[in-house]
Coordinates of C-alpha atoms in Angstrom, one line a residue:
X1 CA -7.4 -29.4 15.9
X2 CA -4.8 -27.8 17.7
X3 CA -3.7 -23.8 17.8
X4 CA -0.8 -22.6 16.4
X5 CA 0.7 -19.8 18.1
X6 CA 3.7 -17.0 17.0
X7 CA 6.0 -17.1 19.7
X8 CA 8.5 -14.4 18.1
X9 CA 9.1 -12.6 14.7
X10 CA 11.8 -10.8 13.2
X11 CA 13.3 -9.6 10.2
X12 CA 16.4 -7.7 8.6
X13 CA 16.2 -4.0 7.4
X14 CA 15.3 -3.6 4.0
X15 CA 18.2 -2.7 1.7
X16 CA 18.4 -0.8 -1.6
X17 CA 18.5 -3.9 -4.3
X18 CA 20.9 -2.9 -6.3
X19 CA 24.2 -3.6 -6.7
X20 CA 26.8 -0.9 -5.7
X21 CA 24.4 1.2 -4.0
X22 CA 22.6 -1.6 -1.2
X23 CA 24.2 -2.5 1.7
X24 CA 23.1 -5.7 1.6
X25 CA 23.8 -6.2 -2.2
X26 CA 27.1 -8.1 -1.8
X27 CA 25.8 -10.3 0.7
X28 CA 24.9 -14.1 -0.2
X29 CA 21.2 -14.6 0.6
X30 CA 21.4 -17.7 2.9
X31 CA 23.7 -15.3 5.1
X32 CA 20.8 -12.8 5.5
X33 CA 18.3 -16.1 5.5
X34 CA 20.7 -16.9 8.3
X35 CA 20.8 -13.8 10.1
X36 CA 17.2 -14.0 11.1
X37 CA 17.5 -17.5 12.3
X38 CA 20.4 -16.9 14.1
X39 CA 18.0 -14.5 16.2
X40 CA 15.2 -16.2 16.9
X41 CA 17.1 -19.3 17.9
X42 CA 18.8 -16.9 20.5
X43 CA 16.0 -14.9 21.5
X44 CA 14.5 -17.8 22.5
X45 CA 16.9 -20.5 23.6
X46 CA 15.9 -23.3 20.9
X47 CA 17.0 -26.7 20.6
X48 CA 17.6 -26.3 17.1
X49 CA 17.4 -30.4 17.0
X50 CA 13.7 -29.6 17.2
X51 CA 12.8 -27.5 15.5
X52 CA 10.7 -29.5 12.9
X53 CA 10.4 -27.9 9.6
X54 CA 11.9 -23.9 8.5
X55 CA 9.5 -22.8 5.5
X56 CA 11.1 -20.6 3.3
X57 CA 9.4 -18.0 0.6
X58 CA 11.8 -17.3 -2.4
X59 CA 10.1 -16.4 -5.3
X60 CA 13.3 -16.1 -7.8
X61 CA 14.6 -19.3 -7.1
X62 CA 17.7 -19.4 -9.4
X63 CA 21.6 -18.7 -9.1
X64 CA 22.0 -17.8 -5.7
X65 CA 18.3 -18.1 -4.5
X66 CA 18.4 -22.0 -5.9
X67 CA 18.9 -24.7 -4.0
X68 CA 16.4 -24.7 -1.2
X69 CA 17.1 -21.6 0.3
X70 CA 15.7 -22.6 4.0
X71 CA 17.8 -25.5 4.2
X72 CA 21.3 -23.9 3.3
X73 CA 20.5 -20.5 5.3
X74 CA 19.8 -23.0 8.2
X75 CA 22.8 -24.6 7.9
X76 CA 24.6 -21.3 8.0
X77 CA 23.0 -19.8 10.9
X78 CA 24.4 -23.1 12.8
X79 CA 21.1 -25.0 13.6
X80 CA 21.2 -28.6 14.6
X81 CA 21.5 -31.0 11.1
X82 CA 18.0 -32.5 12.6
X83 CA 16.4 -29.4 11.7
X84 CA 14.9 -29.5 8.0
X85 CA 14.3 -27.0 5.6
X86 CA 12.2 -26.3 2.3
X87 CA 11.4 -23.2 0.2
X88 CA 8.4 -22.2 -2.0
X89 CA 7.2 -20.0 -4.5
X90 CA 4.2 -17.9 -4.5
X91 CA 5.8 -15.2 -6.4
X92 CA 4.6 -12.2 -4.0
X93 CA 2.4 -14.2 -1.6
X94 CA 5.3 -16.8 -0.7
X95 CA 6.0 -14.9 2.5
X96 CA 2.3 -15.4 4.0
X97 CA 2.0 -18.8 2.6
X98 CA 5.2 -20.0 4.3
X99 CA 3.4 -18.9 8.0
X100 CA 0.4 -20.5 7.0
X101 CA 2.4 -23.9 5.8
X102 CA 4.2 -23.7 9.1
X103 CA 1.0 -23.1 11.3
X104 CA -1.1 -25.2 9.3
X105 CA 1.7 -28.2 9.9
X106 CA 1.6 -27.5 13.9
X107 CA -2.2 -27.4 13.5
X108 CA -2.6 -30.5 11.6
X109 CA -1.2 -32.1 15.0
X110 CA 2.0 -33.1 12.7
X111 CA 4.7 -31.1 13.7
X112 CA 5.4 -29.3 17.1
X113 CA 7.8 -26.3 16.3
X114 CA 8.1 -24.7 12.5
X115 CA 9.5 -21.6 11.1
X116 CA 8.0 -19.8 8.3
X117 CA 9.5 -17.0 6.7
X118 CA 11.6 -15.8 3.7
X119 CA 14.4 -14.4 1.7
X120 CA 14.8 -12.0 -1.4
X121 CA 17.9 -10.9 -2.5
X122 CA 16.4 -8.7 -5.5
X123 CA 19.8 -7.0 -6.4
X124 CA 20.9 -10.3 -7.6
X125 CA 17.9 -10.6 -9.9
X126 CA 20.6 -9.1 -12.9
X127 CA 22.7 -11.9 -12.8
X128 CA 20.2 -14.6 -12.2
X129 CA 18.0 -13.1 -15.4
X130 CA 15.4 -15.8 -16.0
X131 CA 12.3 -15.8 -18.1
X132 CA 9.5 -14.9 -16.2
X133 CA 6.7 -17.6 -16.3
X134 CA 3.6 -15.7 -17.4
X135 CA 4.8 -14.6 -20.2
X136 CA 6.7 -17.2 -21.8
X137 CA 6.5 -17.1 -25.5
X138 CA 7.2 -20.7 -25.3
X139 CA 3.9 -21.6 -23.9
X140 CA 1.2 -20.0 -26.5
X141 CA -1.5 -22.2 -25.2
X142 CA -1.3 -20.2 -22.0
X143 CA -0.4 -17.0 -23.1
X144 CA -4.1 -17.3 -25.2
X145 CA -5.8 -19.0 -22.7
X146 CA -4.9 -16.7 -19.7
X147 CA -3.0 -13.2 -21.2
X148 CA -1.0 -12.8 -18.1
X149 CA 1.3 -8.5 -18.8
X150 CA 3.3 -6.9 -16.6
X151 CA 2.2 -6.1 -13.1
X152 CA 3.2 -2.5 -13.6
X153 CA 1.2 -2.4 -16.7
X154 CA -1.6 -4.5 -15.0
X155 CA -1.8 -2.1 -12.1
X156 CA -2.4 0.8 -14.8
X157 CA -5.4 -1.1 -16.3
X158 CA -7.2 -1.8 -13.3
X159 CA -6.6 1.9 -11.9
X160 CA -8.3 3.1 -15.1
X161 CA -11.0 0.0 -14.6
X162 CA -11.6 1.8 -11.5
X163 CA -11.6 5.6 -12.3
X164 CA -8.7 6.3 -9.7
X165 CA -6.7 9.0 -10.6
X166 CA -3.2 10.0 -10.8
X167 CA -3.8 12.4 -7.8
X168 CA -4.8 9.3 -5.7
X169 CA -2.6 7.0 -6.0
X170 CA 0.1 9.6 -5.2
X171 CA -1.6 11.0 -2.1
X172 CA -1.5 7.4 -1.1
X173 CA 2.5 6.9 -1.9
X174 CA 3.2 10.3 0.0
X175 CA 1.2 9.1 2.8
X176 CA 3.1 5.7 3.0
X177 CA 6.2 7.7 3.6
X178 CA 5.0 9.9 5.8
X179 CA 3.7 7.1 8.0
X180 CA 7.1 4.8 7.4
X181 CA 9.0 8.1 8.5
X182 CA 7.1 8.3 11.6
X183 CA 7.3 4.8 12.4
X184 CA 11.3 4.6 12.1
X185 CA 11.6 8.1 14.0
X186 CA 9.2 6.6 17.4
X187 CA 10.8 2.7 17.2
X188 CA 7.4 1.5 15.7
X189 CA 9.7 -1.1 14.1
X190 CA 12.7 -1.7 17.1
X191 CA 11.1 -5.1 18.3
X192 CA 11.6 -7.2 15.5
X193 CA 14.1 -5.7 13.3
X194 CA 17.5 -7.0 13.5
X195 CA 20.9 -5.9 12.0
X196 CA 22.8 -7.9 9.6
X197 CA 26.2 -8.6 9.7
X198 CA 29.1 -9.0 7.1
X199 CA 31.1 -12.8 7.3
X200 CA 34.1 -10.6 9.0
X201 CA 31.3 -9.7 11.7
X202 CA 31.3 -5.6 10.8
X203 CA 28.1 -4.3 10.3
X204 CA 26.3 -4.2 7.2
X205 CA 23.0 -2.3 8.0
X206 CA 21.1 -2.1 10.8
X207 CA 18.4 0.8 9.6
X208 CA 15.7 0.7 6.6
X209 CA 17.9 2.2 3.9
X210 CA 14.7 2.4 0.7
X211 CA 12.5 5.5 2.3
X212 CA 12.6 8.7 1.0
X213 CA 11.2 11.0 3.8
X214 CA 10.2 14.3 2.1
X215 CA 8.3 12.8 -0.4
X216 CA 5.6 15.9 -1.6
X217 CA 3.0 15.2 -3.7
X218 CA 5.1 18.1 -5.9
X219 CA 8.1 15.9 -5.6
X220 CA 5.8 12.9 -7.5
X221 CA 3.9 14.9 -9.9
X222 CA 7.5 15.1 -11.9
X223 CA 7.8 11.6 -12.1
X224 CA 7.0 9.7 -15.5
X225 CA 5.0 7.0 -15.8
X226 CA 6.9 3.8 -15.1
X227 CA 5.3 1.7 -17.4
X228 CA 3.7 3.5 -20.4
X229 CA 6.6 2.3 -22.7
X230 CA 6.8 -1.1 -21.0
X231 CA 3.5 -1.6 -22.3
X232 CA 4.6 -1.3 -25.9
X233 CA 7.6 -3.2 -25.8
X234 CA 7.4 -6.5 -27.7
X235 CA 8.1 -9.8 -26.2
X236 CA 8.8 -12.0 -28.9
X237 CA 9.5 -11.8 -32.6
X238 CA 5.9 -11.6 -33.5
X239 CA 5.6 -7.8 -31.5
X240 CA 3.3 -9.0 -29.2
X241 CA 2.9 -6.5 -26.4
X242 CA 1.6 -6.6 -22.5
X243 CA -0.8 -3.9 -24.1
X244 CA -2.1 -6.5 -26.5
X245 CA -2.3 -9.0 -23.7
X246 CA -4.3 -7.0 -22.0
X247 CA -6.1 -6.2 -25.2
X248 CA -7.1 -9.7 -25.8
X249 CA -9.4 -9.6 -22.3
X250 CA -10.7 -6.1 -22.4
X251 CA -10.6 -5.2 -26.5
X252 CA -12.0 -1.4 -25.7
X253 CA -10.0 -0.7 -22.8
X254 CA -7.6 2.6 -23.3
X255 CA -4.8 2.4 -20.3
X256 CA -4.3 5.4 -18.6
X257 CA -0.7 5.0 -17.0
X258 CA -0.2 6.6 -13.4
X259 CA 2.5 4.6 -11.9
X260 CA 6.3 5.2 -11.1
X261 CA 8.9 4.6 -9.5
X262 CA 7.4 6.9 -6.4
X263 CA 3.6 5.2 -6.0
X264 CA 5.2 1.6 -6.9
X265 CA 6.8 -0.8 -4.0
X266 CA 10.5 -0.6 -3.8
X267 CA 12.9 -3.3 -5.6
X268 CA 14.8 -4.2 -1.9
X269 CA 17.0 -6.9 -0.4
X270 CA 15.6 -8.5 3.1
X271 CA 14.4 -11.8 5.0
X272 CA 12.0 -12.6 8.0
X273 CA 11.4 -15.3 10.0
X274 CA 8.5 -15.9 12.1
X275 CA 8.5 -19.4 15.3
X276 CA 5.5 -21.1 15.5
X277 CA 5.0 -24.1 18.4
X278 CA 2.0 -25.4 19.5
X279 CA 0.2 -25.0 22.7
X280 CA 1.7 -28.0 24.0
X281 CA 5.3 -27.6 23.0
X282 CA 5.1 -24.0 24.3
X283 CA 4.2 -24.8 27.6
X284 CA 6.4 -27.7 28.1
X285 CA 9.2 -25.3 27.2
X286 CA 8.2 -22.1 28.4
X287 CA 7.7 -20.0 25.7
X288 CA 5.7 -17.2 26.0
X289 CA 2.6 -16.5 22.9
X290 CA 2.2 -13.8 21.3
X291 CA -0.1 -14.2 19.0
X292 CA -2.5 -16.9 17.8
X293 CA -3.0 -18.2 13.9
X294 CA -6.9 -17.1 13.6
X295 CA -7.5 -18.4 9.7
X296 CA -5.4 -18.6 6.6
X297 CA -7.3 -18.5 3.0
X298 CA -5.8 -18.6 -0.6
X299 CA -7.8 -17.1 -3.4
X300 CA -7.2 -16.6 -7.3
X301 CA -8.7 -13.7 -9.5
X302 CA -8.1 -12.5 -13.3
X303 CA -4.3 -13.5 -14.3
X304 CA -4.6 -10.7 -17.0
X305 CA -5.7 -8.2 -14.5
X306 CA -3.4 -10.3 -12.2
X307 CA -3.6 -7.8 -8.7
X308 CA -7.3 -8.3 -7.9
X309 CA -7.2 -10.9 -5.5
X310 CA -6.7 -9.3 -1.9
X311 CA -10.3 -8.4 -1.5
X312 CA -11.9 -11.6 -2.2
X313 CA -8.9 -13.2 -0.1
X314 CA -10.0 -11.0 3.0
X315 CA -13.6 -11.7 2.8
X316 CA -12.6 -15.2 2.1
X317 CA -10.4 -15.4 5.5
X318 CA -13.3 -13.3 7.7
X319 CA -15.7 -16.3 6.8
X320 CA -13.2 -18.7 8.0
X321 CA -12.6 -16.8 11.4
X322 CA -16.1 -16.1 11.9
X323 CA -15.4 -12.3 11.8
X324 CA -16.7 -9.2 10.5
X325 CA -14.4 -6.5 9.3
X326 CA -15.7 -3.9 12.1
X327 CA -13.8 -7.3 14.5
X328 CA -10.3 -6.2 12.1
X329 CA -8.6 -3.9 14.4
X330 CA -5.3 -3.1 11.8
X331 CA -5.0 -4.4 8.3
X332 CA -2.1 -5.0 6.6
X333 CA -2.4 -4.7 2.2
X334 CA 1.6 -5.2 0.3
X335 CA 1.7 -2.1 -1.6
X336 CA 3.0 -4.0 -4.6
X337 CA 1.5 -0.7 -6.3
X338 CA -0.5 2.0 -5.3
X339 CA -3.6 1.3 -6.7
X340 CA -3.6 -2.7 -5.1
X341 CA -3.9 -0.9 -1.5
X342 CA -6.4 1.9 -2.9
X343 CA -8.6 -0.5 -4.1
X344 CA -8.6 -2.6 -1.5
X345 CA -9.7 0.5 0.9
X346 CA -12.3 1.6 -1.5
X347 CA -14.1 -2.3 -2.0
X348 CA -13.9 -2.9 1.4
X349 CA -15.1 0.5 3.0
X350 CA -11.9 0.7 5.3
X351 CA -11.0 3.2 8.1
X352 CA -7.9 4.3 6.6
X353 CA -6.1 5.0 10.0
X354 CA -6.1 0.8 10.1
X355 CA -4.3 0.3 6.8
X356 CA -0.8 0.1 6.6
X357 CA -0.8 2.2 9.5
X358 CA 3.2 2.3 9.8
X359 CA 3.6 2.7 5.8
X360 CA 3.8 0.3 3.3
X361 CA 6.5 -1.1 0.4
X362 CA 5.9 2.1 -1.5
X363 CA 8.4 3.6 1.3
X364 CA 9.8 0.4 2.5
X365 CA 10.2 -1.7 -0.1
X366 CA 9.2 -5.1 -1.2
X367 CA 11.5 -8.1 -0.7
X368 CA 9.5 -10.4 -2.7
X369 CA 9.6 -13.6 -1.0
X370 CA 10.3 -12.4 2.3
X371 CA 7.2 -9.5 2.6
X372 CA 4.4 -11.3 3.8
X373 CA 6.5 -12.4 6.4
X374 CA 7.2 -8.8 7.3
X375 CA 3.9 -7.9 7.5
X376 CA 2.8 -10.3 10.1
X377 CA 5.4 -9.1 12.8
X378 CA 4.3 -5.9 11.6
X379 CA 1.2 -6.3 12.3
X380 CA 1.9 -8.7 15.7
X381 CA 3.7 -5.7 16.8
X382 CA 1.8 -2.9 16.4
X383 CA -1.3 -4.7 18.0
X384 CA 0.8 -5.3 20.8
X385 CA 1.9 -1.2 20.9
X386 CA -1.8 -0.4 21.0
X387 CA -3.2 -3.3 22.9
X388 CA -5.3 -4.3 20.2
X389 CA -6.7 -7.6 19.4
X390 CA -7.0 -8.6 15.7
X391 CA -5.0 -8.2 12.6
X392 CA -5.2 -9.3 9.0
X393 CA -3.0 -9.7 6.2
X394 CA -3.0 -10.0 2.5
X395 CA -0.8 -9.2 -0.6
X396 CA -1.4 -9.6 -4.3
X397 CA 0.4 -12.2 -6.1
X398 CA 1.1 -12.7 -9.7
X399 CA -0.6 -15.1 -11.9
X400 CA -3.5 -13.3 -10.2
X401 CA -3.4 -15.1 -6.5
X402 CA -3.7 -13.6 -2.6
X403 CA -2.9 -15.5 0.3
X404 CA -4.3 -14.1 3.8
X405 CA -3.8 -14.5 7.3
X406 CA -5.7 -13.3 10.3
X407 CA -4.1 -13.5 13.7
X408 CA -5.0 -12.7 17.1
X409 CA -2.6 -11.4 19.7
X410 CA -2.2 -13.4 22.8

């Protein structure tokens, strides 16, 4: 079988998503799909006409998003007709699982030279209002069968599953921004973040736009719970709840709510795309690795509890590289909410200074679709800023799912 390797990563700053106050908010998401294909074919002098596959993540796939985002944003970014393009959805996860499609596809000995990545445009989730899978009414069979709430609210019931506090989950959010802050100020992110720009070619952003630098544990303690209320509110005429969903699963369980807005990831517009060749097409053209595809795993957990599945996706991965998590030089965890991250420390008895060591989406934000792709040039570079060797990555997905990736620098 042969390697897949990274050959280069980028990805757009992550804009506030919201309309009238993001900077990317008015722009059409196959232009910012586009904008980070436009790069990489620059950066590294592509024949677009071979470039055999681009795997998009889109998780809201509707109004603008529809219509196989890869495909159209490849079109726009002026790749070669030849090129194809398709877009999946693993609602959070869709971003790792488009690098593992792509490297599993070179691997396989099918394809040659693939791009995986992805694209949310969450300020346009208001005008593209769907309802949301997991907890359509429509579907009681399921809804009994698997009682799938809220993240928000599911993230409050496995914090108080786990005894983790109020207290922890913020020092973890103000530590997320402290580290973020710190990365922007020293460049941490320079190497693979590129601007976008508006149709008329001004700029539109060029910097992360969610943090909030400052952020005190003070600052959080005045912040309500986010999704005490959500809980309660009923999703169809019979008043059924997400608290009585969870209910049905775990009858005795009292939530004790400790998320908001401050210890939850950031609702942000952004795209990544990672090129992936094999050893042979690499050479021939000579492109320069960076980084090797190690393993990939998917795993499922609880769809009530829905955010569980990270930890048994990491172990899962490690068996499939052969390593131990002493060989794990940085990890990367999505910080879909505070206690996903905290958890995942705690089970797996992590040295914090590897996690998220440049902050997570609590500062950044959380560009559904496009996240995991984030994190693997986040993680590619920062193993290359230390000279470090191994990196892993995995992110909770709804309907209780967790892709991972491990990848090796070259």
């Amino acid at each position: 079988m042969s390697e897949a390797w990274i050959i280069d990563a980028c990805r757009t700053p992550r804009g506030i998503g919201k309309k009238g106050k993001g900077a990317l908010a008015d722009e059409h998401p196959q232009h910012l799909g586009a904008a980070v294909l436009k790069v990489l074919a620059e950066r590294n002098q592509l024949d677009t006409a071979e470039v055999d596959d681009i795997i998009f993540g889109t998780s809201a796939q509707r109004g603008q998003q529809g219509g196989d985002l890869a495909r159209m944003a490849a079109l726009d970014a002026g790749y070669d007709v030849r090129s194809s393009g398709v877009t999946l959805d693993r609602f959070c996860g869709s971003g790792i699982t488009a690098v593992n499609l792509a490297a599993a596809s070179i691997m396989s000995g099918m394809e040659d030279l693939v791009i995986g990545g992805g694209c949310e445009m969450m300020s346009s989730y208001s005008q593209a209002a769907g309802q949301s899978p997991f907890i359509d009414s429509d579907n009681l069979r399921l809804r009994e069968r698997h009682p799938q709430p809220h993240q928000g609210v599911c993230a409050d019931a496995i914090a108080t599953l786990e005894g983790i506090d109020r207290e922890a989950v913020d020092q973890l959010a103000v530590e997320s921004q402290n580290r973020a802050a710190f990365a922007i100020e020293n460049g941490h992110f320079a190497k693979s973040l590129v601007p976008v720009y508006k149709p008329d070619g001004s700029l539109a952003l060029d910097r992360e736009e969610f943090p909030r630098p400052g952020t005190t544990l003070e600052s959080l303690a005045g912040l309500k719970p986010a999704f005490e209320a959500m809980a309660d509110y009923p999703l169809d005429e019979a008043g059924t709840t997400f608290r009585a969903l969870v209910g049905q699963v775990y009858p005795d369980l009292k939530i004790n709510h400790v998320h908001h807005a401050g210890n939850s990831s950031g609702v942000v517009d952004g795209a990544a795309a990672l090129l992936l060749a094999s050893p042979d097409y690499a050479r021939a053209h000579g492109m320069k690795p960076r980084a090797r595809i190690v393993a990939m795993a998917n795993m499922g957990d609880s769809p009530t509890l829905m955010l569980n599945a990270p930890v048994p996706a990491a172990r899962k991965v490690l068996k499939k590289a052969g390593l131990s998590l002493a060989d794990i030089d940085l990890f990367e965890i999505n910080e879909a909410f505070a206690v996903v991250a905290e958890k995942f420390i705690r089970d797996l008895d992590l040295d914090r200074d590897k996690v998220n060591v440049n902050g997570g989406a609590m500062a950044l934000g959380h560009p559904i679709g496009a996240t995991g792709s984030i994190l693997i040039g986040t993680v590619l570079d920062e193993l290359e800023r230390r000279d470090q060797q191994f990196g892993l990555v995995t992110m909770c997905a709804a309907g209780g799912m967790a892709p991972a990736i491990i990848i090796e620098r070259i």
